[in-house]
Short mmCIF file of C-alpha atoms in Angstrom, two decimals:
data_model
loop_
_atom_site.label_atom_id
_atom_site.label_comp_id
_atom_site.label_asym_id
_atom_site.label_seq_id
_atom_site.Cartn_x
_atom_site.Cartn_y
_atom_site.Cartn_z
CA MET A 1 9.78 20.84 -7.20
CA THR A 2 13.02 19.69 -5.49
CA LYS A 3 11.52 20.22 -1.99
CA GLU A 4 8.40 18.25 -3.02
CA ILE A 5 10.49 15.34 -4.20
CA THR A 6 12.87 15.17 -1.29
CA ASP A 7 10.12 15.54 1.30
CA LYS A 8 8.25 12.67 -0.19
CA MET A 9 8.96 9.42 1.76
CA ASN A 10 8.60 6.69 -0.76
CA GLY A 11 10.12 3.45 -2.03
CA GLY A 12 12.45 3.26 -5.06
CA LEU A 13 13.55 1.11 -7.94
CA PHE A 14 17.29 0.56 -8.35
CA ILE A 15 17.98 -0.16 -12.07
CA VAL A 16 21.35 -1.28 -13.37
CA LEU A 17 22.46 -0.05 -16.79
CA TYR A 18 25.68 -0.77 -18.62
CA ASP A 19 26.32 2.11 -21.09
CA GLU A 20 26.00 5.88 -20.87
CA LYS A 21 24.31 6.19 -24.23
CA THR A 22 21.35 4.15 -23.08
CA LEU A 23 21.03 6.01 -19.80
CA ALA A 24 21.05 9.36 -21.71
CA LEU A 25 18.20 8.04 -23.94
CA TYR A 26 16.07 6.96 -20.96
CA LEU A 27 16.67 10.24 -19.14
CA LYS A 28 15.79 12.19 -22.28
CA TYR A 29 12.38 10.55 -22.64
CA GLY A 30 11.60 9.66 -19.01
CA ILE A 31 11.20 6.01 -19.79
CA TYR A 32 12.75 2.66 -19.05
CA GLY A 33 12.14 -0.94 -20.26
CA PHE A 34 13.91 -4.07 -19.10
CA LEU A 35 15.38 -6.15 -21.94
CA MET A 36 13.99 -9.65 -21.59
CA PRO A 37 13.10 -12.69 -23.73
CA PRO A 38 9.70 -12.39 -25.45
CA ILE A 39 7.11 -14.91 -24.36
CA MET A 40 5.03 -15.89 -27.39
CA ALA A 41 3.58 -19.08 -25.84
CA PRO A 42 0.30 -18.75 -23.83
CA ASN A 43 2.24 -19.02 -20.55
CA PRO A 44 5.87 -18.59 -19.52
CA SER A 45 7.81 -21.66 -18.51
CA PRO A 46 7.74 -22.21 -14.64
CA TYR A 47 11.54 -21.89 -14.83
CA SER A 48 11.45 -18.59 -16.61
CA ARG A 49 12.38 -15.36 -14.79
CA HIS A 50 9.48 -13.58 -16.52
CA TYR A 51 7.39 -13.31 -13.38
CA CYS A 52 10.39 -12.36 -11.25
CA VAL A 53 10.80 -9.25 -13.46
CA LEU A 54 7.03 -8.53 -13.33
CA ALA A 55 7.17 -8.83 -9.48
CA ASP A 56 9.74 -6.06 -9.42
CA TYR A 57 7.56 -3.87 -11.72
CA ALA A 58 4.60 -4.71 -9.49
CA CYS A 59 6.16 -2.79 -6.57
CA SER A 60 5.94 0.43 -8.55
CA ARG A 61 3.27 3.00 -7.81
CA GLN A 62 2.85 6.61 -8.88
CA GLY A 63 5.51 8.51 -7.08
CA THR A 64 8.08 5.70 -6.70
CA HIS A 65 11.54 7.00 -7.20
CA ILE A 66 13.77 5.76 -10.13
CA PHE A 67 17.51 5.46 -9.54
CA PHE A 68 19.98 4.32 -12.16
CA PHE A 69 23.15 2.50 -11.28
CA LEU A 70 25.89 2.72 -13.88
CA LYS A 71 29.64 2.12 -13.52
CA ARG A 72 29.90 2.99 -9.81
CA LYS A 73 27.64 5.99 -10.07
CA ILE A 74 24.02 6.47 -9.19
CA VAL A 75 21.88 8.86 -11.28
CA TYR A 76 18.43 10.11 -10.39
CA GLY A 77 15.69 9.54 -12.91
CA GLY A 78 12.43 10.81 -11.55
CA LEU A 79 9.01 9.77 -10.13
CA VAL A 80 6.98 6.90 -11.64
CA LYS A 81 3.90 8.13 -13.41
CA GLY A 82 0.58 6.28 -13.68
CA ASN A 83 -1.38 4.25 -11.19
CA SER A 84 -1.36 5.10 -7.47
CA ARG A 85 -3.39 2.07 -6.19
CA VAL A 86 -2.11 -0.82 -8.36
CA ALA A 87 1.18 -1.49 -10.09
CA SER A 88 2.17 1.36 -12.34
CA PHE A 89 3.77 0.25 -15.60
CA TYR A 90 2.79 0.08 -19.28
CA LEU A 91 2.28 -2.92 -21.55
CA ASN A 92 4.34 -2.52 -24.66
CA GLY A 93 3.15 -4.64 -27.53
CA LYS A 94 2.17 -8.30 -27.61
CA THR A 95 5.46 -9.98 -26.77
CA SER A 96 4.13 -11.07 -23.33
CA PRO A 97 0.94 -12.87 -22.16
CA LEU A 98 -0.16 -9.72 -20.40
CA GLY A 99 0.35 -7.61 -23.52
CA ARG A 100 -1.81 -9.97 -25.50
CA ILE A 101 -4.57 -10.04 -22.86
CA ALA A 102 -4.62 -6.26 -22.99
CA ASN A 103 -4.26 -6.19 -26.82
CA ALA A 104 -1.55 -3.58 -26.17
CA GLU A 105 0.00 -1.69 -29.01
CA LEU A 106 3.78 -1.30 -29.34
CA PHE A 107 4.55 2.27 -28.40
CA TRP A 108 8.36 2.14 -27.61
CA ASP A 109 10.67 0.29 -29.92
CA GLU A 110 14.40 0.11 -29.56
CA SER A 111 14.91 -2.35 -32.46
CA HIS A 112 17.04 0.00 -34.53
CA ARG A 113 19.63 0.13 -31.57
CA TYR A 114 20.23 -3.53 -31.88
CA VAL A 115 19.51 -6.04 -34.67
CA ALA A 116 15.91 -5.75 -35.85
CA THR A 117 13.82 -8.82 -36.74
CA ASP A 118 10.67 -9.16 -38.81
CA LYS A 119 8.61 -9.45 -35.59
CA ALA A 120 7.24 -6.23 -34.08
CA GLY A 121 9.04 -5.31 -30.90
CA ILE A 122 11.53 -8.22 -31.02
CA PHE A 123 15.25 -7.68 -31.74
CA LYS A 124 18.55 -9.51 -31.39
CA VAL A 125 20.99 -8.65 -28.54
CA GLN A 126 24.21 -10.73 -28.76
CA GLY A 127 22.34 -13.17 -30.92
CA LYS A 128 19.32 -13.64 -28.61
CA ASP A 129 15.77 -12.51 -29.02
CA ARG A 130 14.91 -9.65 -26.71
CA ALA A 131 11.90 -7.37 -26.16
CA GLN A 132 10.70 -4.61 -23.82
CA PRO A 133 7.17 -5.85 -22.93
CA PHE A 134 6.90 -3.72 -19.82
CA ILE A 135 7.73 -0.04 -19.57
CA LEU A 136 8.10 2.38 -16.72
CA GLN A 137 7.53 6.12 -17.43
CA PHE A 138 8.69 8.72 -14.93
CA GLU A 139 8.26 12.42 -14.39
CA LYS A 140 11.53 14.28 -14.51
CA SER A 141 12.55 17.09 -12.18
CA ASN A 142 14.47 20.02 -13.63
CA ASP A 143 16.45 20.25 -10.34
CA VAL A 144 17.24 16.56 -9.53
CA THR A 145 16.95 14.43 -12.67
CA GLY A 146 20.43 13.61 -14.00
CA LYS A 147 22.20 14.48 -10.71
CA GLN A 148 24.74 11.91 -9.78
CA ILE A 149 26.75 10.59 -6.83
CA SER A 150 29.29 7.83 -6.61
CA SER A 151 27.95 4.49 -5.35
CA ASP A 152 30.41 4.74 -2.44
CA ASP A 153 28.59 7.93 -1.32
CA LEU A 154 25.42 5.87 -0.84
CA TYR A 155 27.05 2.83 0.66
CA PHE A 156 29.10 4.88 3.20
CA GLU A 157 25.82 6.31 4.45
CA LEU A 158 24.11 2.90 4.58
CA GLY A 159 27.00 1.54 6.49
CA LYS A 160 25.55 2.92 9.67
CA TYR A 161 22.91 0.23 9.49
CA PRO A 162 24.29 -3.13 10.90
CA TYR A 163 22.26 -5.24 8.58
CA PRO A 164 22.09 -5.74 4.78
CA LEU A 165 19.54 -3.80 2.70
CA PRO A 166 18.29 -4.51 -0.85
CA SER A 167 20.88 -2.18 -2.42
CA ASN A 168 23.70 -4.15 -0.76
CA THR A 169 22.64 -7.30 -2.55
CA ILE A 170 22.05 -6.04 -6.13
CA GLN A 171 25.17 -7.78 -7.48
CA GLY A 172 24.23 -10.05 -10.39
CA MET A 173 20.74 -8.44 -10.68
CA GLY A 174 19.48 -5.84 -13.10
CA PHE A 175 16.73 -4.36 -11.01
CA CYS A 176 15.72 -4.33 -7.33
CA THR A 177 13.37 -2.49 -4.99
CA LEU A 178 14.63 -0.06 -2.36
CA THR A 179 13.23 0.47 1.10
CA PRO A 180 11.87 3.92 1.86
CA GLY A 181 14.87 4.49 4.14
CA GLU A 182 17.38 3.78 1.34
CA SER A 183 15.45 5.92 -1.16
CA SER A 184 15.33 8.80 1.33
CA ILE A 185 19.13 8.69 1.87
CA ALA A 186 19.91 8.34 -1.83
CA LEU A 187 17.57 11.24 -2.69
CA ARG A 188 19.13 13.50 -0.09
CA LEU A 189 22.68 12.82 -1.34
CA LEU A 190 21.62 13.34 -4.92
CA SER A 191 19.73 16.63 -4.23
CA GLU A 192 22.87 17.96 -2.54
CA SER A 193 25.23 16.83 -5.26
CA VAL A 194 26.74 19.33 -7.75
CA LYS A 195 27.63 16.63 -10.18
CA LYS A 196 25.37 15.98 -13.16
CA PHE A 197 25.34 13.20 -15.73
CA ASP A 198 25.53 14.40 -19.34
CA MET A 199 21.98 13.78 -20.42
CA SER A 200 22.38 14.97 -24.02
CA SER A 201 21.31 12.38 -26.54
CA ASP A 202 21.13 12.52 -30.35
CA GLU A 203 18.93 9.43 -30.46
CA THR A 204 15.32 9.88 -31.48
CA ILE A 205 12.56 7.33 -30.76
CA ILE A 206 8.93 8.24 -31.34
CA ILE A 207 6.77 7.42 -28.28
CA GLY A 208 3.43 6.15 -29.51
CA GLN A 209 0.17 7.64 -28.29
CA ASN A 210 -1.87 4.46 -27.65
CA GLN A 211 -0.33 3.36 -24.39
CA GLN A 212 -1.90 0.65 -22.25
CA ILE A 213 -1.27 0.92 -18.55
CA PHE A 214 -1.46 -2.18 -16.36
CA SER A 215 -4.79 -2.95 -14.79
CA ALA A 216 -5.68 -5.40 -12.00
CA ASP A 217 -8.28 -6.82 -14.44
CA TYR A 218 -5.35 -8.63 -16.12
CA LEU A 219 -4.59 -10.68 -13.05
CA PRO A 220 -5.72 -14.30 -12.95
CA ASP A 221 -9.20 -14.97 -11.39
CA ASP A 222 -8.67 -18.71 -10.96
CA LYS A 223 -5.62 -18.20 -8.54
CA LYS A 224 -3.58 -20.68 -10.55
CA TYR A 225 0.06 -19.59 -10.62
CA GLN A 226 2.94 -20.77 -12.79
CA ASN A 227 5.41 -20.43 -9.90
CA GLU A 228 5.80 -18.51 -6.67
CA ALA A 229 7.05 -15.44 -8.47
CA HIS A 230 3.74 -15.39 -10.33
CA LEU A 231 1.93 -15.39 -7.02
CA GLU A 232 4.29 -12.70 -5.69
CA PHE A 233 3.55 -10.51 -8.75
CA SER A 234 -0.21 -10.94 -8.35
CA LEU A 235 -0.19 -9.97 -4.68
CA LEU A 236 2.12 -6.98 -5.15
CA ALA A 237 0.42 -5.71 -8.24
CA ASP A 238 -2.87 -5.32 -6.29
CA ILE A 239 -2.45 -5.69 -2.51
CA ASP A 240 -5.83 -4.13 -1.65
CA PRO A 241 -7.59 -7.45 -1.38
CA PHE A 242 -5.16 -8.43 1.40
CA LYS A 243 -4.97 -5.09 3.24
CA HIS A 244 -7.56 -6.18 5.83
CA LEU A 245 -4.96 -8.70 7.04
CA PHE A 246 -2.43 -6.08 8.06
CA PRO A 247 -2.26 -3.35 10.67
CA LYS A 248 -3.82 -0.18 9.26
CA ASP A 249 -1.18 1.98 7.61
CA ASP A 250 0.04 3.28 4.18
CA TYR A 251 2.66 0.83 3.02
CA ILE A 252 5.69 0.86 0.62
CA LEU A 253 6.15 -2.47 -1.12
CA CYS A 254 9.45 -4.30 -1.49
CA ARG A 255 10.36 -7.78 -2.60
CA GLN A 256 13.20 -10.25 -2.02
CA VAL A 257 14.43 -8.29 0.95
CA PRO A 258 17.51 -9.63 2.81
CA ILE A 259 16.54 -10.29 6.44
CA SER A 260 19.68 -11.83 7.66
CA PRO A 261 23.11 -11.01 9.07
CA PHE A 262 25.83 -10.26 6.51
CA LYS A 263 27.23 -13.56 5.35
CA PRO A 264 29.13 -14.69 2.20
CA ALA A 265 26.33 -16.63 0.59
CA ASN A 266 22.70 -17.89 0.92
CA MET A 267 21.45 -14.73 2.59
CA ASP A 268 17.80 -15.22 3.74
CA ARG A 269 15.41 -13.05 1.74
CA ALA A 270 11.70 -12.43 2.56
CA ASP A 271 9.41 -12.73 -0.44
CA ILE A 272 7.46 -9.50 0.34
CA CYS A 273 8.04 -6.72 2.90
CA LEU A 274 5.70 -3.85 3.73
CA TYR A 275 7.11 -0.64 5.21
CA GLY A 276 4.62 1.40 7.16
CA LEU A 277 4.83 5.20 6.74
CA SER A 278 3.20 6.24 9.93
CA ASN A 279 4.98 3.60 12.12
CA ARG A 280 8.45 3.61 10.61
CA ILE A 281 10.98 1.20 11.98
CA GLY A 282 14.78 1.86 11.63
CA GLU A 283 14.07 5.07 9.69
CA GLY A 284 12.14 3.04 7.07
CA THR A 285 14.78 0.30 6.58
CA ILE A 286 13.08 -2.45 8.56
CA PRO A 287 9.68 -3.85 7.50
CA ASN A 288 6.51 -3.69 9.56
CA VAL A 289 5.08 -6.70 7.76
CA ILE A 290 6.88 -9.73 6.42
CA ILE A 291 5.13 -12.10 4.00
CA GLU A 292 6.42 -15.60 3.02
CA LEU A 293 4.51 -16.98 0.02
CA LYS A 294 3.96 -20.53 -1.10
CA ARG A 295 2.21 -21.44 -4.35
CA ASP A 296 1.51 -24.92 -3.09
CA GLN A 297 0.66 -26.27 0.39
CA ALA A 298 2.92 -24.75 3.08
CA ASN A 299 4.66 -26.95 5.60
CA PHE A 300 6.83 -26.53 8.67
CA LYS A 301 9.80 -25.35 6.59
CA ALA A 302 7.92 -22.17 5.49
CA TYR A 303 6.93 -21.54 9.11
CA ASN A 304 10.48 -22.01 10.43
CA GLN A 305 11.80 -19.69 7.70
CA VAL A 306 9.68 -16.90 9.13
CA VAL A 307 10.95 -17.70 12.61
CA ARG A 308 14.49 -17.15 11.30
CA TYR A 309 13.49 -13.71 10.05
CA LEU A 310 11.98 -12.83 13.44
CA LYS A 311 14.91 -14.05 15.37
CA TRP A 312 17.20 -11.75 13.38
CA LEU A 313 14.85 -8.74 13.59
CA LYS A 314 14.61 -9.12 17.37
CA LYS A 315 18.36 -8.77 17.60
CA ILE A 316 18.51 -5.54 15.62
CA THR A 317 15.44 -3.72 16.91
CA SER A 318 14.32 -2.26 20.23
CA GLU A 319 11.60 -4.07 22.11
CA ALA A 320 9.07 -1.36 21.16
CA ASP A 321 9.95 -1.59 17.46
CA PHE A 322 9.84 -5.43 17.43
CA GLU A 323 6.34 -5.22 18.83
CA LYS A 324 5.27 -3.40 15.64
CA ILE A 325 6.35 -6.25 13.36
CA GLN A 326 3.94 -8.90 12.12
CA ALA A 327 4.65 -11.90 9.91
CA TYR A 328 2.44 -13.91 7.60
CA VAL A 329 2.68 -17.14 5.65
CA ILE A 330 0.26 -16.92 2.72
CA ALA A 331 -0.44 -20.17 0.82
CA PRO A 332 -3.44 -22.10 -0.61
CA SER A 333 -3.36 -24.58 2.26
CA PHE A 334 -1.28 -25.78 5.21
CA TYR A 335 0.09 -28.91 6.69
CA ILE A 336 2.18 -27.88 9.67
CA LYS A 337 2.88 -30.20 12.61
CA ARG A 338 3.50 -28.23 15.79
CA ASN A 339 6.26 -30.54 16.96
CA LYS A 340 8.27 -29.64 13.83
CA THR A 341 8.10 -25.95 14.35
CA ASP A 342 9.80 -23.39 16.53
CA GLN A 343 7.00 -21.79 18.56
CA SER A 344 9.08 -18.86 19.93
CA PHE A 345 7.02 -16.32 17.92
CA ALA A 346 3.74 -18.10 17.67
CA THR A 347 1.75 -14.84 18.44
CA LYS A 348 3.60 -12.94 15.65
CA ILE A 349 3.10 -15.40 12.77
CA LYS A 350 -0.21 -15.66 11.07
CA LEU A 351 -1.16 -18.26 8.43
CA TYR A 352 -3.56 -17.20 5.70
CA SER A 353 -5.11 -19.38 2.93
CA PHE A 354 -5.61 -17.39 -0.31
CA SER A 355 -7.75 -20.23 -1.67
CA GLU A 356 -10.25 -20.18 1.21
CA ASN A 357 -9.80 -16.53 2.16
CA LYS A 358 -9.40 -17.21 5.83
CA PHE A 359 -6.78 -17.65 8.52
CA TYR A 360 -5.57 -21.18 9.30
#
């Protein structure tokens, strides 16, 4: 199984944990759930990070690699199980709008590890209500699961790329997507490692049988989004309706990808990046498709943001590789005055209305 895993070019999820006991529990059961505030109202607040978390989950597909980051070490989890065409995660109880739409049963409950409440699936962590409404399950490998490397091992290898990658910018985050290039390097280092995390755990949690996996049927039909992260989640969770827009390829999905030189703050991040598997750029570290999203009407600022991405990518790619890159602004409508935009890459930037299902 080791060869099958290491030969598989795929994206990854980089998950930050803070204690070894929790990591051992997740490795024991091949499971992970982000601790987050429950949403009992019909919709999250537009200022909530609820849909930001969901957008990360939406990048998962069957075969996505799970890497855990704990105290300067990286530990391999396994391969995501479930859906191959749409987002692959499970709805755990009714502590989220999606869970209630799906009438999902609670099948994983860590309440006894914290301070339980009288509400199913809700517990107190440092005095605040928390739940695990979304769950990833992963297939473990006898040969690689639990193997560990120091985080320096990974970052020394990534240092050969003269541009930031998602794993370089995880500080302050609990979860990020990894490009196929990063995943491939991390997986190679882990498979070669002789160090292994102590996966023994005396904790027992019963995993329920009635598990509800995410379905594209739970996405909004009316195309009304609470915020841009909601739009991002919806597109990433089921990208098939948009595939006709892009060059034909099999793509790995990432979000909030730095496309910028290294700088101390305010690094430019693209909303969504697609990495082609048959036309890889920079060994799978540079996207073939860049998407800037706007929930409301897009103006010249959105267009010029994409121009900045392309200016930087032109500097760090060959002429042949830069030709492979295409950029999109996707929004319900547009109001863009040509005299306020930089037209340097006019042939590379396409504007698409998701409300009218046509190019602008």
